[in-house]
Structures are given as structure tokens and as C-alpha cells.
mmCIF file of C-alpha atoms in Angstrom:
data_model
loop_
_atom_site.group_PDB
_atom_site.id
_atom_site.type_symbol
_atom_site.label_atom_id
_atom_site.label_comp_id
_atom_site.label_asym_id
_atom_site.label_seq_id
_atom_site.Cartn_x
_atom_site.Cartn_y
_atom_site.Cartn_z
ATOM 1 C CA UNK A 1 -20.222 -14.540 -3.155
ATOM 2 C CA UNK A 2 -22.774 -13.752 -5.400
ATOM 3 C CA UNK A 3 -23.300 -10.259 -4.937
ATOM 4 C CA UNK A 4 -19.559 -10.015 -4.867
ATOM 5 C CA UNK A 5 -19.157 -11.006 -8.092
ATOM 6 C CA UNK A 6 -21.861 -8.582 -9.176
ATOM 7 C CA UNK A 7 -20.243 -5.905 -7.583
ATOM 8 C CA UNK A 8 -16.979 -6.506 -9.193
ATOM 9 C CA UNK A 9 -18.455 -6.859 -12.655
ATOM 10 C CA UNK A 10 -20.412 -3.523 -12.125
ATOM 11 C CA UNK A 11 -16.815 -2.125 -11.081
ATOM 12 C CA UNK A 12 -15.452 -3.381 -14.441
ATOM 13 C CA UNK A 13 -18.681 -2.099 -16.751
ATOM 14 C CA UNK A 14 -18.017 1.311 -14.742
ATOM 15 C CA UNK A 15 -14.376 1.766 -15.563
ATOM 16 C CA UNK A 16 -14.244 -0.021 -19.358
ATOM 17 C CA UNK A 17 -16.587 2.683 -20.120
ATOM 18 C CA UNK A 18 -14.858 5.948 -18.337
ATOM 19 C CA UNK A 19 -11.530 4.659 -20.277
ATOM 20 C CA UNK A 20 -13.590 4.446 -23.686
ATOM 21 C CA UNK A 21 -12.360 0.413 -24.707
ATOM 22 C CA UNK A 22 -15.687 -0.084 -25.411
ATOM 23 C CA UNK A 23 -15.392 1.989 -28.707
ATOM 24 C CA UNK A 24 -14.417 0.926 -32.297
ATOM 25 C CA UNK A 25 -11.209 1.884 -31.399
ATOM 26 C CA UNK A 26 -8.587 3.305 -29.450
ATOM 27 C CA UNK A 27 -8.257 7.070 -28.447
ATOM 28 C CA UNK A 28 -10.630 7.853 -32.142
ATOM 29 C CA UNK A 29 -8.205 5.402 -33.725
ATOM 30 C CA UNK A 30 -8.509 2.598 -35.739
ATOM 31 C CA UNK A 31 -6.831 0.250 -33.418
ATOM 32 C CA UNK A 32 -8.693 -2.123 -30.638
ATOM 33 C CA UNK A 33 -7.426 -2.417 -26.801
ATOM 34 C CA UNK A 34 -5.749 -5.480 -27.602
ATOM 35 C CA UNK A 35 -3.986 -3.814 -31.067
ATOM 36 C CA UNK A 36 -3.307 -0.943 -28.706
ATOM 37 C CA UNK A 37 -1.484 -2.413 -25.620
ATOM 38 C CA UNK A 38 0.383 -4.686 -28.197
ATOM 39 C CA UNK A 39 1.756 -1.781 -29.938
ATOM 40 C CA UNK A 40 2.386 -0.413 -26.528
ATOM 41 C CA UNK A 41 4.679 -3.103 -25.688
ATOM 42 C CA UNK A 42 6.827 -2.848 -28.856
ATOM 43 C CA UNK A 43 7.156 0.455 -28.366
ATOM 44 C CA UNK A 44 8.736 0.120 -24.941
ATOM 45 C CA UNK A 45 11.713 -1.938 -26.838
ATOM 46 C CA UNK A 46 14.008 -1.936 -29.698
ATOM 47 C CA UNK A 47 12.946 -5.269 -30.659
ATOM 48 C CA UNK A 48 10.541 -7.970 -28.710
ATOM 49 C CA UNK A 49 10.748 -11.626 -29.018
ATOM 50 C CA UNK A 50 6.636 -12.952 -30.545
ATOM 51 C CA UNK A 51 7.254 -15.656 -27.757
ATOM 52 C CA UNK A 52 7.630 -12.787 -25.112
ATOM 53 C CA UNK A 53 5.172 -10.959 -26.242
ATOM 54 C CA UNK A 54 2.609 -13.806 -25.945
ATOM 55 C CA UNK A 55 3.240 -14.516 -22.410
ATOM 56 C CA UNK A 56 3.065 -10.740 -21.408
ATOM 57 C CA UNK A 57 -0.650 -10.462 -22.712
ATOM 58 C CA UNK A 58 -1.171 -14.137 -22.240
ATOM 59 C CA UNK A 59 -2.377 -13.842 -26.081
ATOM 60 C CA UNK A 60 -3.337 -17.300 -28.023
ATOM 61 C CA UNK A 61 -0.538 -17.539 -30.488
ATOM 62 C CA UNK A 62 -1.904 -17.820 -33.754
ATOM 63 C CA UNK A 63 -4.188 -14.633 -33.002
ATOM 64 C CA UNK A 64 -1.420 -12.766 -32.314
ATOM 65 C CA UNK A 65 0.299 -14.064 -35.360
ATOM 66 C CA UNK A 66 -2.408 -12.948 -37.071
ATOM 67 C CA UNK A 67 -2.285 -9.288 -35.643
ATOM 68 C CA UNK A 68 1.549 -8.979 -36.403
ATOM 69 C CA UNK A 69 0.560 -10.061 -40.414
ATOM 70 C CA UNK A 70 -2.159 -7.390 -40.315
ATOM 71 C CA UNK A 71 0.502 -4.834 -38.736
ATOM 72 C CA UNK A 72 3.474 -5.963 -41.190
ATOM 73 C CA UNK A 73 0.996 -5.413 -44.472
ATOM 74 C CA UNK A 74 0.332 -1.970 -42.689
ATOM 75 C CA UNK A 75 4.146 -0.872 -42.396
ATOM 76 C CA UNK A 76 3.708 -0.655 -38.705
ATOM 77 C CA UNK A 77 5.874 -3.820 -37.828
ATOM 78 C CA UNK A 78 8.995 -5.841 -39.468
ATOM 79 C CA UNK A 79 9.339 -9.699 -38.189
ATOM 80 C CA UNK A 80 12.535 -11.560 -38.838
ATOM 81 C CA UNK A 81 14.091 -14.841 -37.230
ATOM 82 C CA UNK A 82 16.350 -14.457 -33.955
ATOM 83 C CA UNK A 83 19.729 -14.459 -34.607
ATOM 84 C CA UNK A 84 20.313 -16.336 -31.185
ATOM 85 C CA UNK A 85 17.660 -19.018 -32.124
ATOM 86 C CA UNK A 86 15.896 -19.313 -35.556
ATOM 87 C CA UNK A 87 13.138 -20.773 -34.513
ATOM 88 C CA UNK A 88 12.369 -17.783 -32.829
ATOM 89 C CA UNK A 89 10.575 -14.795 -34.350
ATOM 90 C CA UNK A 90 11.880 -11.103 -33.198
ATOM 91 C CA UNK A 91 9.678 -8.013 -33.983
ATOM 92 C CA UNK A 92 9.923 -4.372 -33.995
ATOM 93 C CA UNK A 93 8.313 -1.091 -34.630
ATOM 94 C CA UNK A 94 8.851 0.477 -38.077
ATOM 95 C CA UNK A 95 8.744 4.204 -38.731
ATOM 96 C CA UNK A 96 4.699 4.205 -39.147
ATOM 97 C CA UNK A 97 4.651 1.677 -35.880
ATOM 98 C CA UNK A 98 6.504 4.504 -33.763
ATOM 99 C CA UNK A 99 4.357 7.137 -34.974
ATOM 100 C CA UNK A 100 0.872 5.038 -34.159
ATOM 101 C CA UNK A 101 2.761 4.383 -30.380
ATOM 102 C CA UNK A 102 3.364 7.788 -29.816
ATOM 103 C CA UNK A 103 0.199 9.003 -30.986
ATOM 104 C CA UNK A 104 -1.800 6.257 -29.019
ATOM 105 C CA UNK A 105 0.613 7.034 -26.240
ATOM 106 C CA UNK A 106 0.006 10.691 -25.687
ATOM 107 C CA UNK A 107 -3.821 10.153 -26.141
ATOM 108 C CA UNK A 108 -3.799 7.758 -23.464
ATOM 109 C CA UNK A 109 -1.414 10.174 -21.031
ATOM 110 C CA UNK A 110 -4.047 13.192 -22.033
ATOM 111 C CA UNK A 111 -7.090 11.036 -21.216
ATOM 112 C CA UNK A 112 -5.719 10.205 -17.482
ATOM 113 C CA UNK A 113 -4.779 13.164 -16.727
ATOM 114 C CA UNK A 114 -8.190 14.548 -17.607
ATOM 115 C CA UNK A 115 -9.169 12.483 -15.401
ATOM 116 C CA UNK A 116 -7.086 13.180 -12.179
ATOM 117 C CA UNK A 117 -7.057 17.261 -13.301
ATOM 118 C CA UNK A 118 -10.806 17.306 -11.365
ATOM 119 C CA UNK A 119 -10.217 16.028 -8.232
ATOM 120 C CA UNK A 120 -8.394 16.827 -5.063
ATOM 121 C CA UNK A 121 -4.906 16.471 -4.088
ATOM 122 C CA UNK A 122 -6.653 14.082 -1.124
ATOM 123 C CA UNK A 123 -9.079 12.114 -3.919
ATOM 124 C CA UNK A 124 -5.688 11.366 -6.263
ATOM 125 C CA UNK A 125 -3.889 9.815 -3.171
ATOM 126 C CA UNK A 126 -6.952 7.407 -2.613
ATOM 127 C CA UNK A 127 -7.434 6.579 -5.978
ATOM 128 C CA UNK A 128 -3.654 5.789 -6.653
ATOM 129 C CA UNK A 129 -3.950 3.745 -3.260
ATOM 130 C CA UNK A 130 -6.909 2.095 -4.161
ATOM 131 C CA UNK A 131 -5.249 0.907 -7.138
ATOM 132 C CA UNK A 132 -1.949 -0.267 -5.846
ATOM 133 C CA UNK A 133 -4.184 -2.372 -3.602
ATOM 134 C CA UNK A 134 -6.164 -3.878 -6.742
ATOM 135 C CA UNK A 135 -2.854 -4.753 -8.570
ATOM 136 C CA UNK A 136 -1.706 -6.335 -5.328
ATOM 137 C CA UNK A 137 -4.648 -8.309 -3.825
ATOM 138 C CA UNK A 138 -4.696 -9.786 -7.750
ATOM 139 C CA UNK A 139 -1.466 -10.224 -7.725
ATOM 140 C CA UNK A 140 -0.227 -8.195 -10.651
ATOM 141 C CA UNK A 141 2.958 -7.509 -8.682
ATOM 142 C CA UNK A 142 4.603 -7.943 -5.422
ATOM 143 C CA UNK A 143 3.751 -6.484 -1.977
ATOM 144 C CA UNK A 144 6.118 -3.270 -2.001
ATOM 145 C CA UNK A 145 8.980 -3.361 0.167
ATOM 146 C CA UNK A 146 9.749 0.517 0.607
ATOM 147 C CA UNK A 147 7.721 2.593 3.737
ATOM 148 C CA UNK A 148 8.032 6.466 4.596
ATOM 149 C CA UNK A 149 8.154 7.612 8.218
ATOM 150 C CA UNK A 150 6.347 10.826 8.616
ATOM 151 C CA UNK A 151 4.616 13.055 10.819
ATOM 152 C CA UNK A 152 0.981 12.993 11.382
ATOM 153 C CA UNK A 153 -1.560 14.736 9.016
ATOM 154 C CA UNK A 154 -5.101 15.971 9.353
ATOM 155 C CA UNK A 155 -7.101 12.198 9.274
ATOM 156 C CA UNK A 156 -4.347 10.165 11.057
ATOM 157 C CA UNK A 157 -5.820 10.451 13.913
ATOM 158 C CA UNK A 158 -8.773 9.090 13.026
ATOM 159 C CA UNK A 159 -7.526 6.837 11.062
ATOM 160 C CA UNK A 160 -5.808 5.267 14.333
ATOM 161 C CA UNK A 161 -8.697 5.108 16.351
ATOM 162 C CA UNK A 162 -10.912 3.394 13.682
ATOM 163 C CA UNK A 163 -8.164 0.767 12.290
ATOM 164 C CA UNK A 164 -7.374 -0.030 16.329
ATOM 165 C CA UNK A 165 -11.280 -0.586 16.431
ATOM 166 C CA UNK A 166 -11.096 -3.132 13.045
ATOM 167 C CA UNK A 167 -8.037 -5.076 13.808
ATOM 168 C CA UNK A 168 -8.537 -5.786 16.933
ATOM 169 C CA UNK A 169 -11.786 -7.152 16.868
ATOM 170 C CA UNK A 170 -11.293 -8.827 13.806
ATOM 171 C CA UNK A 171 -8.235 -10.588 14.748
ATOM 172 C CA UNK A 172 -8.922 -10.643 18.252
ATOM 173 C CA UNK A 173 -12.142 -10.417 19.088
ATOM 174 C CA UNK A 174 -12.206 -7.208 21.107
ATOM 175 C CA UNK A 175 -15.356 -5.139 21.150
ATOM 176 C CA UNK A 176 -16.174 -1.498 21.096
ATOM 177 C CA UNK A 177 -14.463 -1.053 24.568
ATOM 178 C CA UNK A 178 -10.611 -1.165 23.075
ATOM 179 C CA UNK A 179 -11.976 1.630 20.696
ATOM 180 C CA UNK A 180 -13.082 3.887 23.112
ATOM 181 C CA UNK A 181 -10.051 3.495 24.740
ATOM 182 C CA UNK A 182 -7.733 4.070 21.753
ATOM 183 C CA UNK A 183 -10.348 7.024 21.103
ATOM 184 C CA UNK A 184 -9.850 8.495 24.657
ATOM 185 C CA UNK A 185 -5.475 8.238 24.319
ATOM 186 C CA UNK A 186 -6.105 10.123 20.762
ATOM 187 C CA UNK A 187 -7.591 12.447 22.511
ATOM 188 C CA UNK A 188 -5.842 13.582 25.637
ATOM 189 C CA UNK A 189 -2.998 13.975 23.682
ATOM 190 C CA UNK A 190 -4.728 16.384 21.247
ATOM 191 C CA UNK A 191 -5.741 18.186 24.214
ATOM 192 C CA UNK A 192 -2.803 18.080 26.110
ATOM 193 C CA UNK A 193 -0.298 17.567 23.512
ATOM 194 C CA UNK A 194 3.499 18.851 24.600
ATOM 195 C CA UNK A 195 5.226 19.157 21.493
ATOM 196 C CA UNK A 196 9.013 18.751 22.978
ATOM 197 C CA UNK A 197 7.894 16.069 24.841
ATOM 198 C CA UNK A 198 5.234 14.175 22.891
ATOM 199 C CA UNK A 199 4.807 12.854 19.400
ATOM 200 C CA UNK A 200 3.174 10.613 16.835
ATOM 201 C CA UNK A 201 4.276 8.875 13.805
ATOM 202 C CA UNK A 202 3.251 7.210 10.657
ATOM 203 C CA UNK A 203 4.155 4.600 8.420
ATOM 204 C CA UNK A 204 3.205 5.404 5.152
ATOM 205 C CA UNK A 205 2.986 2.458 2.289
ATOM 206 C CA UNK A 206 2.413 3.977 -1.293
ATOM 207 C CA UNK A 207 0.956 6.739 0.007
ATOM 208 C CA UNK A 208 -1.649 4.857 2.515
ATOM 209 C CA UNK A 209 -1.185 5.121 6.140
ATOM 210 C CA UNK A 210 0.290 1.657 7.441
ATOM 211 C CA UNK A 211 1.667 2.132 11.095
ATOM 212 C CA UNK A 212 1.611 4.350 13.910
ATOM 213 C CA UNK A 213 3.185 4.704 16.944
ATOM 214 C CA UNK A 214 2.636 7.682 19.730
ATOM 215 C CA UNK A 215 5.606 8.433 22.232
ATOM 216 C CA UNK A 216 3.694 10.569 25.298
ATOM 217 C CA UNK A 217 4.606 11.864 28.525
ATOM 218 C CA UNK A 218 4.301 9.804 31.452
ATOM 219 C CA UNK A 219 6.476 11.950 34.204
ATOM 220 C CA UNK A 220 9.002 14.178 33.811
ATOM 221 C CA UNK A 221 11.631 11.477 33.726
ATOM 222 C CA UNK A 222 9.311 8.639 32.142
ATOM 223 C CA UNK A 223 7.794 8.293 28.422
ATOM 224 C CA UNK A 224 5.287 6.069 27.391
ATOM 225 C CA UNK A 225 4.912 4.142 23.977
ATOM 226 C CA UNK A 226 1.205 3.939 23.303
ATOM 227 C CA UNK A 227 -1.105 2.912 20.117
ATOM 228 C CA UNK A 228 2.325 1.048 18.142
ATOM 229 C CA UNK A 229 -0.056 -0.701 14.982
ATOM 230 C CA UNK A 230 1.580 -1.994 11.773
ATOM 231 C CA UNK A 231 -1.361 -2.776 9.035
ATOM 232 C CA UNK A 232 -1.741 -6.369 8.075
ATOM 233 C CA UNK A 233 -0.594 -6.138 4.322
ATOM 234 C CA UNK A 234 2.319 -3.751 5.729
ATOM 235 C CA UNK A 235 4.073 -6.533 7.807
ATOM 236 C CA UNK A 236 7.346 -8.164 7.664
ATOM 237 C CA UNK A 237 8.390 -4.595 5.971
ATOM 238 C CA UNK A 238 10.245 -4.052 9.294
ATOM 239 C CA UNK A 239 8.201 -0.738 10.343
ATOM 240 C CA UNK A 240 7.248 -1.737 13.954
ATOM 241 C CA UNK A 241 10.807 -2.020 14.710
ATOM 242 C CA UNK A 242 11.456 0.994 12.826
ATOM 243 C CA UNK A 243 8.499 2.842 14.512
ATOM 244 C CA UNK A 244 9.711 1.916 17.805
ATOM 245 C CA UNK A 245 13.213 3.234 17.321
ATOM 246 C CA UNK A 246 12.130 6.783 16.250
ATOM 247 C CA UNK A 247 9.855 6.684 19.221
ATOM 248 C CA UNK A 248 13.000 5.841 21.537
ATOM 249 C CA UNK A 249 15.135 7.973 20.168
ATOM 250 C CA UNK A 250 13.040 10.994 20.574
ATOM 251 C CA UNK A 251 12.488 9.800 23.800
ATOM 252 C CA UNK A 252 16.189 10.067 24.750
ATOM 253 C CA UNK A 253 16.738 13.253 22.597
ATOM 254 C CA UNK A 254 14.044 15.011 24.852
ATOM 255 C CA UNK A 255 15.353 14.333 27.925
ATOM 256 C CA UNK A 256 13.740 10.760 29.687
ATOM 257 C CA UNK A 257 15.787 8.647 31.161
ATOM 258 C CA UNK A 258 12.838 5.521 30.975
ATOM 259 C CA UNK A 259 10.296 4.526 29.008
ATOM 260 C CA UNK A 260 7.131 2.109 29.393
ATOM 261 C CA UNK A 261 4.760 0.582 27.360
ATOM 262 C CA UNK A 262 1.619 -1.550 28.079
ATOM 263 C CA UNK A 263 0.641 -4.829 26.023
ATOM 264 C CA UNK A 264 -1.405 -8.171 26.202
ATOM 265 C CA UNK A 265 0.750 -11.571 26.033
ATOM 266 C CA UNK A 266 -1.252 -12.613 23.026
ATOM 267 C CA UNK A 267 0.167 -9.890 20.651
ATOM 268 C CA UNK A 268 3.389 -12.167 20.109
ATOM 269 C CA UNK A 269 4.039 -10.015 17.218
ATOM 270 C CA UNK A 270 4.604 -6.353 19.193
ATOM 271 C CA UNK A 271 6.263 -8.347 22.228
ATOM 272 C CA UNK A 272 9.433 -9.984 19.999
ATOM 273 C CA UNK A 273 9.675 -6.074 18.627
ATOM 274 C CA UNK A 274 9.957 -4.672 22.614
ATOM 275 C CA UNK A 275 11.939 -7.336 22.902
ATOM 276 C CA UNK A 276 14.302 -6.575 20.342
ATOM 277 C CA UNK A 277 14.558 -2.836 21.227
ATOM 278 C CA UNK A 278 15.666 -3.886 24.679
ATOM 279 C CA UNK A 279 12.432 -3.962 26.924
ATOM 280 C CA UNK A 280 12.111 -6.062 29.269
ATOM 281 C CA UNK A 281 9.001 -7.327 31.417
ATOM 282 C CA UNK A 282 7.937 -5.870 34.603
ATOM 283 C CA UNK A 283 5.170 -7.072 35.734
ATOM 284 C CA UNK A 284 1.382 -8.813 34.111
ATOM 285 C CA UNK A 285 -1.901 -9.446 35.432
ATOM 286 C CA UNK A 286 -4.845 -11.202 34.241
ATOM 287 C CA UNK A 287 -8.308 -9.297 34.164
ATOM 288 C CA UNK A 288 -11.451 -9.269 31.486
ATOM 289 C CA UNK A 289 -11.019 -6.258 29.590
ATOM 290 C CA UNK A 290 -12.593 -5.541 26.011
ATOM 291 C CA UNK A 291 -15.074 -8.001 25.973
ATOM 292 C CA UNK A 292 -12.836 -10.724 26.839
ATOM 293 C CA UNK A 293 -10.204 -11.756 29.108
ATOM 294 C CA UNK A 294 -6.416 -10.565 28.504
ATOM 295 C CA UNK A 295 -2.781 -10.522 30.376
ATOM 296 C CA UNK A 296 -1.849 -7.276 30.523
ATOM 297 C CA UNK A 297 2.537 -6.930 30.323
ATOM 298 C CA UNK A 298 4.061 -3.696 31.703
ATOM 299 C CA UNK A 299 7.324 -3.269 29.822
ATOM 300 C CA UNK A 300 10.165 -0.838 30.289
ATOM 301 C CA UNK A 301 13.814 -0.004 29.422
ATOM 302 C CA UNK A 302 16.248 2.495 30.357
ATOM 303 C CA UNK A 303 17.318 5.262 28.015
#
């Protein structure tokens, strides 16, 4: 825990720094974070309740009183009771207040886009990612509920093989085995891939990879659903279902009339999606496989 917390509070000396709040002010202005994001929030309204505006920045109320006094003697803010309830205070941006927001504004636009101008269209996507993830682990907002289906691009791959190789041993227990395996499937259909016949997708989550699925060629009358994984923070969205219909209906589209699929009984998770999609169980066996010992299902449905 302890080095943890040092890591985090290095992350947090690293970035207050790169976004200059450790200044006298703002953007060269005279105007501290605090002033500044409070200012920001006005500006975003016509006119903002002081109680509001409190429990946005969870500010203690009598130094925020004390910043709107400061503001008012500067002609940046006018206070006035509610009309709805007097004993609440409504404030807004004057003329001078609007032009401080926009000029604070701007600078703040300018200096992040500095920042993302440098890097690659690949290094924006992670840091964005990276991001969304902070705001949700903390809890800053809710898990989104919105997924893209797409094709595969350069990395996916790889990116299958190594999350099959985490989840499963983490939440399993599977060793090194089940990752060889999921590396040798990635791989014959790379080398063998027939694109009318064969095909991969991913579920994207704010612009992360979150899913896959691969639809392959079994025989000429038979496909095979291999490699279906839905991230942990990525489920409940619906995208194994929805990753298992694409895959069956390019099955059908391309000419199978059956397709298979291979799991282990204790994936309850992927067996009430096959179940759903109208598979139904063939056969299972018991064996030690990946470091452990499994029931393998054999699972099929006509198309």
C-alpha cells in the first residue's frame, strides 16, 4: 500500500506541474486554481445558486463567500437573493466576469492542446483512455453505457492473446498453457485467414478495446465461435450477446448452415449468452487442462 500511495502522489506532483497550478496564478493570470474553476462554473450558466456551487467544488462555505466578496468588489460577479427562496443567494458573471472566463477559458483549451499536438494519433487514444479509467475507478462519473462494434486493427490481436492470458488466470487460475493456446488460434487464422469465410470483432469502450469474438471456419458447412471475451469493467453493457450475434449472422450470411463453439461449465457467464442465442449442449468431458482441471461443453446451433 505504501508504495502505492507513493506512486500516486508522484503521479499527482507530475501532472500539477505539466498543467502549471503550481504558479501564482492561472494561465499568467492573477487568479488561483480554485478562483479559476469557480469562475469556470459561472461561466457555464446564466446564473448559479452559492449553495450549488458549494457542493460542486465541495468548497467550505464561508471561503467561498469570501471569494464571491473579493470577485463582487472586482466587477467580476453580482449576488442577489433567489427569487424562488430568499434565503438563497444566486450569482452570476458580470461583463468583466465573462471576459476573465473566456480569457482563462481559451488559455486553458491552448495549453491542452499543446499538449496532445506532440504525440501520436495512437498516444492520444491511450491517454484519453487512461483518463476515462481514472475518472471512473474514482468514481467521478458512471461506468459508460455506449460500446462500438468494429473490425480489428493492428494490436488487437495481441491484445487478445495477452488479456485471455490475464483474465483467465486471474479469475480462474489458468496458467501459461490457455495462453499459448489462445496465441496458437490468433495465429492460424492470421495465417490461414479466409476473408468470406472468417472474421474477428471488437468491442470498443471509449476508445479501449473491451470484447472480442472470432467466427472461423470449421468445414465447409460448419463455423466455429472461438476467443468470445468481454473485459471486466465492460460487463452488463450487453456486448457478449451483441458480439455473438454479429458472429452468427455472418455466419449465416456466408453460407454455414451450423455453428460450434467450445467452453468450460465454470464460465456461467458465456454459457447463459450461448444459451440465449439458441445453442444448445452437445456433449462435455472432464480432463486437466491449463494447469487445472475443467469440463469442457461442445455447443452448437443450426443456422
Amino acid at each position: 500500500m505504501e508504495e502505492l500511495v507513493g506512486r500516486v502522489r508522484g503521479f499527482n506532483r507530475f501532472y500539477t506541474r505539466l498543467i502549471g497550478v503550481l504558479g501564482a496564478g492561472m494561465h499568467d493570470t492573477p487568479y488561483s486554481l480554485t478562483e479559476a474553476r469557480v469562475l469556470y462554473e459561472l461561466g457555464k450558466k446564466d446564473a448559479t445558486e452559492t449553495g450549488e456551487l458549494r457542493r460542486m467544488l465541495d468548497l467550505d462555505a464561508g471561503y467561498l463567500s469570501r471569494m464571491l466578496a473579493r470577485f463582487e468588489a472586482d466587477g467580476l460577479v453580482t449576488r442577489e437573493r433567489s427569487a424562488a427562496d430568499a434565503r438563497r443567494q444566486v450569482v452570476r458573471l458580470g461583463e468583466r466576469g465573462q471576459a476573465v472566463w473566456r480569457t482563462l477559458d481559451d488559455a486553458s483549451a491552448t495549453g491542452v492542446r499543446a499538449l496532445l499536438e506532440p504525440l501520436s494519433e495512437e498516444d492520444r487514444r491511450r491517454l484519453i483512455a487512461a483518463m476515462t479509467t481514472v475518472r471512473q475507478v474514482l468514481a467521478d462519473r458512471p461506468a459508460p453505457d455506449r460500446y462500438v462494434i468494429r473490425p480489428p486493427r493492428p494490436g488487437d490481436l495481441g491484445w487478445i492473446v495477452h488479456r485471455h492470458g490475464v483474465l483467465y488466470a486471474e479469475e480462474h487460475g489458468w496458467d501459461e498453457t490457455f495462453e499459448a493456446l489462445t496465441a496458437r488460434i490468433v495465429a492460424e487464422y492470421v495465417e490461414d485467414h479466409d476473408p468470406r469465410r472468417e472474421a474477428v470483432w471488437i468491442a470498443e469502450v471509449d476508445g479501449e478495446p473491451a470484447g472480442s469474438v472470432f467466427c472461423v471456419r470449421k468445414d465447409d458447412r460448419t463455423a466455429q465461435l472461438r476467443l468470445l471475451l468481454v473485459e471486466p469493467s465492460a460487463r452488463g453493457m450487453g456486448i457478449g450477446g451483441r458480439l455473438v450475434e454479429e458472429c452468427l449472422a455472418f455466419a449465416k450470411r456466408t453460407g454455414y448452415e451450423r455453428i460450434v463453439l467450445m467452453t468450460v461449465d465454470e464460465l456461467a457467464a458465456a454459457r447463459r449468452v450461448y444459451q440465449r442465442a439458441g445453442f444448445t449442449l452437445d456433449e462435455q468431458c472432464t480432463k486437466r487442462a491449463y494447469g487445472t482441471k475443467v469440463t469442457e461443453q461442445y455447443w452448437s446451433r443450426s443456422l
